[in-house]
C-alpha cells in the first residue's frame, strides 16, 4: 500500500474488462458519458440503459436536460472530468447512486465529492456525493492518449503550492482547518510522485495505480476535513482566472502545471523542483501547448488578486502580497527561458495589460 487509508468512502476496483462485469448487475441505468467514449465502449455495456452525452457542465444546461431521466435506477458516469462531474451532479439531483468509470486520469474528478460545475462560465464547486465504486480499468485508461493521462500528474503537483498556501492560511484567516499530518503527507505524495515519474510517463499499470492511490489519499482526507486545501489553493485560483480571462476550456492537469509553475515562483517555494518535475513529466505548459497568448498569461496574473477577492476565494499567497507588473515581467521572462519560448508572435516582449 503506497498511502495509508484514512476513510472508506472511496472504494476502488482495479482490473481489466470491468465494464461488462459492473453493468451485468445493473438495470435501467443512465450512462452519462462523453460521446466518443460511449461509442468506443457501448458494446461492453450490458442490460437496459439510457445514455446522456455530455455537452458541457453549465448548471443551466444540466437543469434543463435532467428532466428526461427521472425514472432511472442508477447512474454510470464514464469519461473524463466533464462527464464524471456531470454524472455526479445528475446522480445527486436525481437522488440516485453513482458508479464512476474514469477513462482517463487527466483530472481527479472521479475522486472528488464535489463537482466542478460552471455557472455562467465560472468554475463553481458544488455538491457532495460519494460513488458506489470507482472502476479503474487499466486497458481503458491505457486506451486514452498518453499526454492526457500524464497531465493528471499536474493535479497532484498542485500539492506543492497548495500545501504552502494552506499553512499560510492557517496563520492568517484560518478559513480551512489545518493538519500537520496531512501537510506532511502532501510532501510524501510529492516525493512519491517524483519516484514514479517514469511509470507515469509510460502510463504503465504501476503509474496508473500510483496516481489513483494518490487521488484516493487526497479524497479520503477531503471527506474527513470537508475541504482539500492541501491540493487546491492559489494554483487552482489562477487556473479559474485563466479560464475566465481566456474564455476557453483547458486540459485541467496541463493548465495546473502552468499555474504551479507561477505560484511556486511567487511563493518562493520549491520552485525549481516544480520546474524539474514538469519537464521530466513532459507536461506541455508552453503558450503554444496551452493555446494562450502572452498577453492572456500576463492579464491572468495581473488580475489574479482582483479575481480572487471578487470571487471570494480562500486566503492564499495571492492575498498576502501584491502581484506587481515588475514581478510579472520577471516571472514571464523566466518562464520563457525555462521552456525555450521565443515569442508567441502576438505580443510585444513586455506585459502591457
Ligand atoms: Zn484540480
Coordinates of C-alpha atoms in Angstrom, one line a residue, residues 96-246:
X96 CA -29.5 8.0 -7.3
X97 CA -26.3 6.1 -6.7
X98 CA -23.3 6.6 -9.0
X99 CA -20.7 4.3 -10.3
X100 CA -17.7 6.1 -11.8
X101 CA -15.6 4.8 -14.6
X102 CA -12.8 7.3 -15.4
X103 CA -11.5 6.6 -18.9
X104 CA -8.5 9.0 -18.5
X105 CA -6.6 10.3 -15.5
X106 CA -6.3 13.9 -16.7
X107 CA -8.1 15.2 -13.6
X108 CA -9.1 13.9 -10.2
X109 CA -12.9 14.4 -10.8
X110 CA -13.8 10.8 -10.0
X111 CA -12.2 11.2 -6.6
X112 CA -13.9 14.4 -5.5
X113 CA -17.1 14.5 -3.6
X114 CA -17.7 17.9 -5.2
X115 CA -18.4 18.5 -8.8
X116 CA -16.6 21.2 -10.7
X117 CA -19.5 22.9 -12.5
X118 CA -19.8 26.1 -14.4
X119 CA -22.2 28.9 -13.6
X120 CA -22.2 31.4 -16.4
X121 CA -18.7 30.1 -17.4
X122 CA -17.2 30.5 -13.9
X123 CA -15.9 27.3 -12.2
X124 CA -18.1 26.6 -9.2
X125 CA -17.5 23.6 -6.9
X126 CA -20.7 22.1 -5.6
X127 CA -22.5 19.1 -4.2
X128 CA -21.5 16.2 -2.0
X129 CA -21.7 12.7 -3.5
X130 CA -19.6 9.5 -3.0
X131 CA -19.5 6.8 -5.7
X132 CA -20.6 3.2 -5.0
X133 CA -17.2 2.4 -6.5
X134 CA -14.6 3.8 -8.9
X135 CA -13.6 1.4 -11.6
X136 CA -10.0 1.7 -12.8
X137 CA -9.8 -0.4 -15.9
X138 CA -6.1 -0.4 -16.9
X139 CA -6.9 -1.2 -20.6
X140 CA -9.4 1.7 -20.8
X141 CA -7.0 4.2 -19.2
X142 CA -4.2 3.0 -21.4
X143 CA -6.5 3.4 -24.4
X144 CA -6.6 7.2 -23.8
X145 CA -3.8 9.4 -25.3
X146 CA -0.7 9.3 -23.1
X147 CA -0.4 13.0 -22.8
X148 CA -3.9 13.2 -21.3
X149 CA -3.1 10.7 -18.6
X150 CA 0.3 12.3 -17.9
X151 CA -1.3 15.7 -17.5
X152 CA -3.2 14.4 -14.5
X153 CA 0.1 14.4 -12.6
X154 CA -0.2 18.2 -12.8
X155 CA -3.2 18.0 -10.5
X156 CA -1.1 16.1 -8.0
X157 CA 1.8 18.5 -8.3
X158 CA -0.7 21.1 -7.1
X159 CA 0.0 19.8 -3.6
X160 CA 3.4 21.6 -3.8
X161 CA 1.8 25.1 -3.9
X162 CA -1.5 24.3 -2.2
X163 CA 0.1 22.9 0.9
X164 CA 2.2 26.0 1.3
X165 CA -0.9 28.2 0.9
X166 CA -2.7 26.1 3.4
X167 CA 0.0 26.7 6.0
X168 CA -0.1 30.4 5.3
X169 CA -3.9 30.4 5.6
X170 CA -3.6 28.7 8.9
X171 CA -1.6 31.6 10.2
X172 CA -4.0 34.3 8.9
X173 CA -7.7 33.8 8.2
X174 CA -7.7 30.1 9.3
X175 CA -10.6 29.6 6.9
X176 CA -9.6 25.9 6.3
X177 CA -8.8 23.7 9.3
X178 CA -5.1 22.8 9.2
X179 CA -3.5 19.5 9.9
X180 CA 0.3 19.0 10.1
X181 CA -0.2 15.3 9.4
X182 CA -1.8 16.0 6.1
X183 CA 0.7 18.7 5.2
X184 CA 3.5 16.1 5.8
X185 CA 1.5 13.6 3.8
X186 CA 1.4 16.1 0.9
X187 CA 5.2 16.3 0.9
X188 CA 5.4 12.5 0.9
X189 CA 3.0 12.4 -2.0
X190 CA 5.3 14.8 -3.9
X191 CA 8.3 12.7 -3.2
X192 CA 6.5 9.5 -4.4
X193 CA 5.3 11.4 -7.5
X194 CA 8.9 12.2 -8.2
X195 CA 9.8 8.5 -7.8
X196 CA 7.0 7.4 -10.1
X197 CA 7.7 9.9 -13.0
X198 CA 8.9 7.1 -15.3
X199 CA 5.9 4.9 -14.6
X200 CA 3.6 7.9 -15.1
X201 CA 5.2 8.9 -18.4
X202 CA 4.8 5.3 -19.7
X203 CA 1.3 5.1 -18.3
X204 CA 2.1 1.6 -17.2
X205 CA 0.0 -0.3 -14.6
X206 CA 2.2 1.0 -11.7
X207 CA 1.9 4.6 -12.9
X208 CA -1.9 4.3 -13.1
X209 CA -2.0 2.6 -9.7
X210 CA 0.1 5.3 -8.1
X211 CA -1.9 8.2 -9.5
X212 CA -5.2 6.6 -8.4
X213 CA -3.9 5.8 -4.9
X214 CA -2.7 9.4 -4.6
X215 CA -6.0 10.8 -5.8
X216 CA -7.7 8.5 -3.3
X217 CA -5.5 9.7 -0.4
X218 CA -6.5 13.3 -1.2
X219 CA -10.1 12.3 -1.5
X220 CA -10.3 10.4 1.8
X221 CA -8.9 13.2 3.7
X222 CA -11.1 15.7 1.9
X223 CA -14.2 13.8 3.1
X224 CA -12.8 14.0 6.6
X225 CA -11.8 17.6 6.6
X226 CA -14.6 18.9 4.3
X227 CA -12.0 20.7 2.2
X228 CA -8.9 20.0 0.1
X229 CA -6.8 23.0 0.6
X230 CA -3.6 20.9 0.6
X231 CA -4.2 20.2 -3.1
X232 CA -6.2 23.2 -4.3
X233 CA -5.3 26.8 -3.5
X234 CA -3.5 29.6 -5.3
X235 CA -2.7 27.4 -8.4
X236 CA -6.3 26.5 -8.8
X237 CA -7.4 30.1 -8.3
X238 CA -5.0 31.1 -11.0
X239 CA -6.5 28.4 -13.3
X240 CA -10.0 29.6 -12.6
X241 CA -8.9 33.1 -13.6
X242 CA -7.2 31.9 -16.7
X243 CA -10.4 30.2 -17.8
X244 CA -12.2 33.4 -17.1
X245 CA -9.7 35.5 -19.0
X246 CA -9.3 33.2 -22.0

